[in-house]
PDB file of C-alpha atoms in Angstrom:
ATOM      1  CA  THR O1380     -10.942   9.810 -21.911  1.00  0.00           C
ATOM      2  CA  GLN O1381     -11.740  11.491 -18.636  1.00  0.00           C
ATOM      3  CA  LEU O1382      -8.696  11.777 -16.437  1.00  0.00           C
ATOM      4  CA  LEU O1383      -8.524  12.173 -12.693  1.00  0.00           C
ATOM      5  CA  GLU O1384      -5.253  13.371 -11.275  1.00  0.00           C
ATOM      6  CA  GLN O1385      -4.422  12.789  -7.653  1.00  0.00           C
ATOM      7  CA  SER O1386      -1.859  14.629  -5.600  1.00  0.00           C
ATOM      8  CA  PRO O1387       0.408  13.964  -3.991  1.00  0.00           C
ATOM      9  CA  GLN O1388       1.371  10.644  -5.556  1.00  0.00           C
ATOM     10  CA  PHE O1389       3.320   9.561  -2.469  1.00  0.00           C
ATOM     11  CA  LEU O1390       2.997  10.761   1.117  1.00  0.00           C
ATOM     12  CA  SER O1391       4.945   9.667   4.188  1.00  0.00           C
ATOM     13  CA  ILE O1392       3.987  11.240   7.507  1.00  0.00           C
ATOM     14  CA  GLN O1393       4.366  10.689  11.239  1.00  0.00           C
ATOM     15  CA  GLU O1394       1.533   9.286  13.331  1.00  0.00           C
ATOM     16  CA  GLY O1395      -0.694  12.088  14.616  1.00  0.00           C
ATOM     17  CA  GLU O1396      -0.161  14.448  11.677  1.00  0.00           C
ATOM     18  CA  ASN O1397      -2.935  15.717   9.422  1.00  0.00           C
ATOM     19  CA  LEU O1398      -2.965  15.348   5.640  1.00  0.00           C
ATOM     20  CA  THR O1399      -5.046  16.191   2.584  1.00  0.00           C
ATOM     21  CA  VAL O1400      -5.228  14.291  -0.709  1.00  0.00           C
ATOM     22  CA  TYR O1401      -6.589  15.985  -3.810  1.00  0.00           C
ATOM     23  CA  CYS O1402      -8.427  14.554  -6.799  1.00  0.00           C
ATOM     24  CA  ASN O1403      -8.824  16.889  -9.785  1.00  0.00           C
ATOM     25  CA  SER O1404     -10.407  16.631 -13.212  1.00  0.00           C
ATOM     26  CA  SER O1405     -11.621  18.844 -16.024  1.00  0.00           C
ATOM     27  CA  SER O1406     -14.731  16.642 -16.367  1.00  0.00           C
ATOM     28  CA  VAL O1407     -17.994  16.736 -14.463  1.00  0.00           C
ATOM     29  CA  PHE O1408     -18.998  13.495 -12.750  1.00  0.00           C
ATOM     30  CA  SER O1409     -22.356  12.163 -11.566  1.00  0.00           C
ATOM     31  CA  SER O1410     -20.710  11.046  -8.348  1.00  0.00           C
ATOM     32  CA  LEU O1411     -17.269  10.508  -6.940  1.00  0.00           C
ATOM     33  CA  GLN O1412     -16.076   7.648  -4.811  1.00  0.00           C
ATOM     34  CA  TRP O1413     -13.023   7.222  -2.591  1.00  0.00           C
ATOM     35  CA  TYR O1414     -11.420   3.831  -2.019  1.00  0.00           C
ATOM     36  CA  ARG O1415      -8.537   2.480   0.030  1.00  0.00           C
ATOM     37  CA  GLN O1416      -6.539  -0.429  -1.326  1.00  0.00           C
ATOM     38  CA  GLU O1417      -4.006  -2.513   0.574  1.00  0.00           C
ATOM     39  CA  PRO O1418      -1.370  -4.737  -1.065  1.00  0.00           C
ATOM     40  CA  GLY O1419      -2.806  -7.968  -2.449  1.00  0.00           C
ATOM     41  CA  GLU O1420      -6.387  -6.842  -1.989  1.00  0.00           C
ATOM     42  CA  GLY O1421      -9.076  -5.117  -4.006  1.00  0.00           C
ATOM     43  CA  PRO O1422     -10.126  -1.505  -3.353  1.00  0.00           C
ATOM     44  CA  VAL O1423     -12.552  -0.999  -0.465  1.00  0.00           C
ATOM     45  CA  LEU O1424     -15.146   1.757  -0.801  1.00  0.00           C
ATOM     46  CA  LEU O1425     -14.859   4.511   1.820  1.00  0.00           C
ATOM     47  CA  VAL O1426     -17.481   7.011   0.673  1.00  0.00           C
ATOM     48  CA  THR O1427     -19.618   8.206  -2.247  1.00  0.00           C
ATOM     49  CA  VAL O1428     -20.312  11.916  -2.741  1.00  0.00           C
ATOM     50  CA  VAL O1429     -23.026  12.989  -5.151  1.00  0.00           C
ATOM     51  CA  THR O1430     -23.984  16.637  -4.652  1.00  0.00           C
ATOM     52  CA  GLY O1431     -21.679  19.537  -5.520  1.00  0.00           C
ATOM     53  CA  GLY O1432     -20.278  21.023  -2.317  1.00  0.00           C
ATOM     54  CA  GLU O1433     -21.170  17.936  -0.299  1.00  0.00           C
ATOM     55  CA  VAL O1434     -19.059  17.144   2.767  1.00  0.00           C
ATOM     56  CA  LYS O1435     -19.065  13.714   4.393  1.00  0.00           C
ATOM     57  CA  LYS O1436     -17.251  12.595   7.511  1.00  0.00           C
ATOM     58  CA  LEU O1437     -16.163   9.083   8.374  1.00  0.00           C
ATOM     59  CA  LYS O1438     -14.540   9.165  11.817  1.00  0.00           C
ATOM     60  CA  ARG O1439     -11.209  10.978  11.238  1.00  0.00           C
ATOM     61  CA  LEU O1440     -11.725  11.186   7.454  1.00  0.00           C
ATOM     62  CA  THR O1441     -13.465  14.154   5.826  1.00  0.00           C
ATOM     63  CA  PHE O1442     -14.446  14.036   2.159  1.00  0.00           C
ATOM     64  CA  GLN O1443     -15.530  17.015   0.076  1.00  0.00           C
ATOM     65  CA  PHE O1444     -16.968  17.179  -3.447  1.00  0.00           C
ATOM     66  CA  GLY O1445     -16.257  20.360  -5.352  1.00  0.00           C
ATOM     67  CA  ASP O1446     -19.121  22.718  -6.170  1.00  0.00           C
ATOM     68  CA  ALA O1447     -18.739  21.984  -9.899  1.00  0.00           C
ATOM     69  CA  ARG O1448     -18.491  18.207  -9.284  1.00  0.00           C
ATOM     70  CA  LYS O1449     -15.081  18.074 -10.969  1.00  0.00           C
ATOM     71  CA  ASP O1450     -12.804  17.666  -7.986  1.00  0.00           C
ATOM     72  CA  SER O1451     -12.684  16.264  -4.484  1.00  0.00           C
ATOM     73  CA  SER O1452     -10.485  16.147  -1.431  1.00  0.00           C
ATOM     74  CA  LEU O1453      -9.859  13.706   1.387  1.00  0.00           C
ATOM     75  CA  HIS O1454      -8.603  15.070   4.713  1.00  0.00           C
ATOM     76  CA  ILE O1455      -7.323  12.767   7.451  1.00  0.00           C
ATOM     77  CA  THR O1456      -6.969  14.097  10.982  1.00  0.00           C
ATOM     78  CA  ALA O1457      -4.439  12.597  13.393  1.00  0.00           C
ATOM     79  CA  ALA O1458      -3.267   9.882  10.997  1.00  0.00           C
ATOM     80  CA  GLN O1459      -2.646   6.414  12.401  1.00  0.00           C
ATOM     81  CA  PRO O1460      -0.512   3.541  11.041  1.00  0.00           C
ATOM     82  CA  GLY O1461      -3.746   1.728  10.136  1.00  0.00           C
ATOM     83  CA  ASP O1462      -4.462   4.481   7.605  1.00  0.00           C
ATOM     84  CA  THR O1463      -1.519   3.298   5.491  1.00  0.00           C
ATOM     85  CA  GLY O1464      -2.590   2.261   2.000  1.00  0.00           C
ATOM     86  CA  LEU O1465      -3.297   3.381  -1.547  1.00  0.00           C
ATOM     87  CA  TYR O1466      -6.102   5.942  -1.733  1.00  0.00           C
ATOM     88  CA  LEU O1467      -8.010   6.055  -5.003  1.00  0.00           C
ATOM     89  CA  CYS O1468     -10.691   8.428  -6.209  1.00  0.00           C
ATOM     90  CA  ALA O1469     -13.110   7.358  -8.944  1.00  0.00           C
ATOM     91  CA  GLY O1470     -15.529   9.518 -10.916  1.00  0.00           C
ATOM     92  CA  GLU O1471     -18.774   8.043 -12.184  1.00  0.00           C
ATOM     93  CA  ASP O1472     -20.018   8.747 -15.707  1.00  0.00           C
ATOM     94  CA  ILE O1473     -23.547   7.568 -16.491  1.00  0.00           C
ATOM     95  CA  TRP O1474     -24.231   6.629 -20.097  1.00  0.00           C
ATOM     96  CA  ALA O1475     -27.845   7.426 -21.001  1.00  0.00           C
ATOM     97  CA  ASN O1476     -29.273   4.725 -18.723  1.00  0.00           C
ATOM     98  CA  THR O1477     -27.365   1.936 -20.488  1.00  0.00           C
ATOM     99  CA  GLY O1478     -24.676   1.679 -17.881  1.00  0.00           C
ATOM    100  CA  ASN O1479     -22.123   3.533 -15.870  1.00  0.00           C
ATOM    101  CA  GLN O1480     -18.359   3.752 -15.965  1.00  0.00           C
ATOM    102  CA  PHE O1481     -15.891   4.682 -13.267  1.00  0.00           C
ATOM    103  CA  TYR O1482     -12.677   6.544 -14.068  1.00  0.00           C
ATOM    104  CA  PHE O1483     -10.040   5.994 -11.414  1.00  0.00           C
ATOM    105  CA  GLY O1484      -7.387   8.444 -10.375  1.00  0.00           C
ATOM    106  CA  THR O1485      -3.688   7.707 -10.370  1.00  0.00           C
ATOM    107  CA  GLY O1486      -3.705   6.968  -6.634  1.00  0.00           C
ATOM    108  CA  THR O1487      -1.993   8.365  -3.542  1.00  0.00           C
ATOM    109  CA  SER O1488       0.228   5.986  -1.610  1.00  0.00           C
ATOM    110  CA  LEU O1489       0.116   6.936   2.079  1.00  0.00           C
ATOM    111  CA  THR O1490       2.541   5.645   4.697  1.00  0.00           C
ATOM    112  CA  VAL O1491       1.980   6.571   8.338  1.00  0.00           C
ATOM    113  CA  ILE O1492       5.064   6.021  10.458  1.00  0.00           C
ATOM    114  CA  PRO O1493       4.477   5.028  14.110  1.00  0.00           C
TER     115      PRO O1493
ATOM    116  CA  ASP B 180     -22.669 -13.204   3.144  1.00  0.00           C
ATOM    117  CA  ALA B 181     -19.870 -13.854   0.655  1.00  0.00           C
ATOM    118  CA  GLY B 182     -18.392 -10.846  -1.057  1.00  0.00           C
ATOM    119  CA  VAL B 183     -17.039 -10.762  -4.577  1.00  0.00           C
ATOM    120  CA  THR B 184     -14.909 -13.815  -5.300  1.00  0.00           C
ATOM    121  CA  GLN B 185     -12.418 -14.146  -8.133  1.00  0.00           C
ATOM    122  CA  SER B 186     -10.467 -17.105  -9.440  1.00  0.00           C
ATOM    123  CA  PRO B 187      -7.722 -17.935  -9.851  1.00  0.00           C
ATOM    124  CA  THR B 188      -5.762 -15.639  -7.524  1.00  0.00           C
ATOM    125  CA  HIS B 189      -2.572 -15.920  -9.546  1.00  0.00           C
ATOM    126  CA  LEU B 190      -1.867 -17.037 -13.099  1.00  0.00           C
ATOM    127  CA  ILE B 191       1.237 -17.266 -15.255  1.00  0.00           C
ATOM    128  CA  LYS B 192       0.926 -17.415 -19.039  1.00  0.00           C
ATOM    129  CA  THR B 193       3.203 -16.929 -22.041  1.00  0.00           C
ATOM    130  CA  ARG B 194       2.802 -14.514 -24.929  1.00  0.00           C
ATOM    131  CA  GLY B 195       0.196 -15.563 -27.471  1.00  0.00           C
ATOM    132  CA  GLN B 196      -1.788 -17.728 -25.081  1.00  0.00           C
ATOM    133  CA  GLN B 197      -5.378 -17.194 -24.042  1.00  0.00           C
ATOM    134  CA  VAL B 198      -6.716 -16.798 -20.505  1.00  0.00           C
ATOM    135  CA  THR B 199     -10.118 -16.911 -18.762  1.00  0.00           C
ATOM    136  CA  LEU B 200     -10.698 -15.215 -15.429  1.00  0.00           C
ATOM    137  CA  ARG B 201     -13.818 -15.770 -13.326  1.00  0.00           C
ATOM    138  CA  CYS B 202     -15.881 -13.647 -10.978  1.00  0.00           C
ATOM    139  CA  SER B 203     -18.820 -14.350  -8.683  1.00  0.00           C
ATOM    140  CA  PRO B 204     -20.614 -11.173  -7.604  1.00  0.00           C
ATOM    141  CA  LYS B 205     -21.718 -10.310  -4.096  1.00  0.00           C
ATOM    142  CA  SER B 206     -25.067 -11.830  -3.169  1.00  0.00           C
ATOM    143  CA  GLY B 207     -27.908  -9.650  -4.447  1.00  0.00           C
ATOM    144  CA  HIS B 208     -25.776  -7.900  -7.062  1.00  0.00           C
ATOM    145  CA  ASP B 209     -26.613  -8.138 -10.761  1.00  0.00           C
ATOM    146  CA  THR B 210     -24.002  -5.949 -12.454  1.00  0.00           C
ATOM    147  CA  VAL B 211     -20.354  -6.884 -12.961  1.00  0.00           C
ATOM    148  CA  SER B 212     -17.544  -4.603 -14.098  1.00  0.00           C
ATOM    149  CA  TRP B 213     -13.987  -5.625 -14.928  1.00  0.00           C
ATOM    150  CA  TYR B 214     -10.885  -3.488 -14.401  1.00  0.00           C
ATOM    151  CA  GLN B 215      -7.201  -3.797 -15.219  1.00  0.00           C
ATOM    152  CA  GLN B 216      -4.750  -2.382 -12.677  1.00  0.00           C
ATOM    153  CA  ALA B 217      -1.113  -2.096 -13.712  1.00  0.00           C
ATOM    154  CA  LEU B 218       1.508  -1.884 -10.999  1.00  0.00           C
ATOM    155  CA  GLY B 219       1.534   1.527  -9.342  1.00  0.00           C
ATOM    156  CA  GLN B 220      -1.534   2.790 -11.184  1.00  0.00           C
ATOM    157  CA  GLY B 221      -5.249   3.124 -10.614  1.00  0.00           C
ATOM    158  CA  PRO B 222      -7.678   0.572 -12.106  1.00  0.00           C
ATOM    159  CA  GLN B 223      -8.781   1.073 -15.715  1.00  0.00           C
ATOM    160  CA  PHE B 224     -12.308   0.159 -16.768  1.00  0.00           C
ATOM    161  CA  ILE B 225     -12.508  -2.709 -19.278  1.00  0.00           C
ATOM    162  CA  PHE B 226     -16.265  -3.331 -19.563  1.00  0.00           C
ATOM    163  CA  GLN B 227     -19.502  -3.813 -17.653  1.00  0.00           C
ATOM    164  CA  TYR B 228     -22.104  -6.582 -17.899  1.00  0.00           C
ATOM    165  CA  TYR B 229     -25.762  -6.446 -16.955  1.00  0.00           C
ATOM    166  CA  GLU B 230     -28.551  -8.834 -17.966  1.00  0.00           C
ATOM    167  CA  GLU B 231     -25.936 -10.977 -19.736  1.00  0.00           C
ATOM    168  CA  GLU B 232     -25.028  -8.166 -22.124  1.00  0.00           C
ATOM    169  CA  GLU B 233     -21.988  -5.909 -22.394  1.00  0.00           C
ATOM    170  CA  ARG B 234     -23.340  -2.461 -21.521  1.00  0.00           C
ATOM    171  CA  GLN B 235     -20.263  -0.251 -21.439  1.00  0.00           C
ATOM    172  CA  ARG B 236     -16.734  -0.703 -22.712  1.00  0.00           C
ATOM    173  CA  GLY B 237     -13.527   1.143 -21.956  1.00  0.00           C
ATOM    174  CA  ASN B 238     -10.600   1.699 -24.285  1.00  0.00           C
ATOM    175  CA  PHE B 239      -9.499  -1.922 -24.617  1.00  0.00           C
ATOM    176  CA  PRO B 240      -8.972  -3.936 -27.833  1.00  0.00           C
ATOM    177  CA  ASP B 241     -11.235  -6.735 -29.004  1.00  0.00           C
ATOM    178  CA  ARG B 242      -8.769  -9.261 -27.585  1.00  0.00           C
ATOM    179  CA  PHE B 243     -10.596  -8.567 -24.331  1.00  0.00           C
ATOM    180  CA  SER B 244     -14.037 -10.143 -24.240  1.00  0.00           C
ATOM    181  CA  GLY B 245     -16.434 -11.230 -21.575  1.00  0.00           C
ATOM    182  CA  HIS B 246     -19.565 -13.042 -20.659  1.00  0.00           C
ATOM    183  CA  GLN B 247     -22.192 -12.910 -17.946  1.00  0.00           C
ATOM    184  CA  PHE B 248     -24.199 -15.963 -16.959  1.00  0.00           C
ATOM    185  CA  PRO B 249     -27.829 -16.196 -15.760  1.00  0.00           C
ATOM    186  CA  ASN B 250     -26.588 -16.469 -12.155  1.00  0.00           C
ATOM    187  CA  TYR B 251     -24.833 -13.088 -12.652  1.00  0.00           C
ATOM    188  CA  SER B 252     -21.317 -14.545 -12.508  1.00  0.00           C
ATOM    189  CA  SER B 253     -18.942 -13.377 -15.184  1.00  0.00           C
ATOM    190  CA  GLU B 254     -15.840 -14.318 -17.142  1.00  0.00           C
ATOM    191  CA  LEU B 255     -13.129 -12.181 -18.680  1.00  0.00           C
ATOM    192  CA  ASN B 256     -11.299 -13.672 -21.658  1.00  0.00           C
ATOM    193  CA  VAL B 257      -8.081 -12.303 -23.098  1.00  0.00           C
ATOM    194  CA  ASN B 258      -6.706 -13.693 -26.364  1.00  0.00           C
ATOM    195  CA  ALA B 259      -3.232 -13.416 -27.903  1.00  0.00           C
ATOM    196  CA  LEU B 260      -1.666 -12.322 -24.636  1.00  0.00           C
ATOM    197  CA  LEU B 261       0.985  -9.601 -24.713  1.00  0.00           C
ATOM    198  CA  LEU B 262       3.623  -8.775 -22.128  1.00  0.00           C
ATOM    199  CA  GLY B 263       1.720  -5.554 -21.444  1.00  0.00           C
ATOM    200  CA  ASP B 264      -1.313  -7.530 -20.298  1.00  0.00           C
ATOM    201  CA  SER B 265       0.514  -8.369 -17.070  1.00  0.00           C
ATOM    202  CA  ALA B 266      -1.589  -6.745 -14.345  1.00  0.00           C
ATOM    203  CA  LEU B 267      -4.042  -7.238 -11.528  1.00  0.00           C
ATOM    204  CA  TYR B 268      -7.515  -7.880 -12.950  1.00  0.00           C
ATOM    205  CA  LEU B 269     -10.282  -6.738 -10.657  1.00  0.00           C
ATOM    206  CA  CYS B 270     -13.953  -7.579 -10.730  1.00  0.00           C
ATOM    207  CA  ALA B 271     -16.511  -5.273  -9.114  1.00  0.00           C
ATOM    208  CA  SER B 272     -20.190  -5.937  -8.573  1.00  0.00           C
ATOM    209  CA  SER B 273     -23.104  -3.650  -7.818  1.00  0.00           C
ATOM    210  CA  ARG B 274     -26.880  -3.705  -7.798  1.00  0.00           C
ATOM    211  CA  ARG B 275     -28.594  -1.757 -10.520  1.00  0.00           C
ATOM    212  CA  LEU B 276     -31.449   0.264  -9.196  1.00  0.00           C
ATOM    213  CA  GLN B 277     -33.296   3.146 -10.732  1.00  0.00           C
ATOM    214  CA  GLY B 278     -30.526   5.615 -11.371  1.00  0.00           C
ATOM    215  CA  PHE B 279     -26.965   4.728 -10.544  1.00  0.00           C
ATOM    216  CA  ASN B 280     -24.541   5.885  -7.875  1.00  0.00           C
ATOM    217  CA  GLN B 281     -24.679   2.428  -6.358  1.00  0.00           C
ATOM    218  CA  PRO B 282     -21.583   1.322  -4.435  1.00  0.00           C
ATOM    219  CA  GLN B 283     -19.217  -1.102  -6.116  1.00  0.00           C
ATOM    220  CA  HIS B 284     -17.743  -4.000  -4.194  1.00  0.00           C
ATOM    221  CA  PHE B 285     -14.418  -5.306  -5.440  1.00  0.00           C
ATOM    222  CA  GLY B 286     -12.891  -8.734  -5.312  1.00  0.00           C
ATOM    223  CA  ASP B 287      -9.227  -9.187  -4.441  1.00  0.00           C
ATOM    224  CA  GLY B 288      -8.318  -9.695  -8.071  1.00  0.00           C
ATOM    225  CA  THR B 289      -6.395 -12.121 -10.237  1.00  0.00           C
ATOM    226  CA  ARG B 290      -2.688 -11.384 -10.641  1.00  0.00           C
ATOM    227  CA  LEU B 291      -1.818 -12.256 -14.260  1.00  0.00           C
ATOM    228  CA  SER B 292       1.837 -12.496 -15.257  1.00  0.00           C
ATOM    229  CA  ILE B 293       2.869 -12.892 -18.889  1.00  0.00           C
ATOM    230  CA  LEU B 294       6.313 -14.361 -19.611  1.00  0.00           C
TER     231      LEU B 294
END
């Protein structure tokens, strides 16, 4: 079983602060995805990173894939209450062209206080 | 363009019963994956269907089975329900192209409660 550990597990910050969420594993992944999930809803894909060392930006969110493709980070600048939610990372493992499987992290619950 | 739809949204069963959950993929998608998400945890992969066949399976017992239909919709069946099967069951669809790394789109899930 390939495990992805996220830290911190819970985060409560004031509006306007910056934060970083980490996703770490001992396994190498073909790609890594970040999702945000709100209560009562399914996860919504934010970004997919594929190449080791890749950095992608989505407005105030910056995503980085580690050089060895084992870990990733999500940095949010000037957090807003709308950023509140459960952030999940998911590593993709491709099985010899028969299919693919995503291993999800434990999640980081973010609360941004107005 | 409808996204991934799942039914029912909520379900209450008792131990030992059987349940069937349904999923319609996003238009244009041909691959369906099922996940179990316990409260406070990340989703866990159950299995994936493509071309009406189970292609990949996670660490779940045989009580969990599935099916994919020619229109790409899918069902998840769970037999002999246990209290520990209480969870949010998520369906995700994607389009299989050459290679993978294709984005998954999730439905809002079925909340299953076992009494």
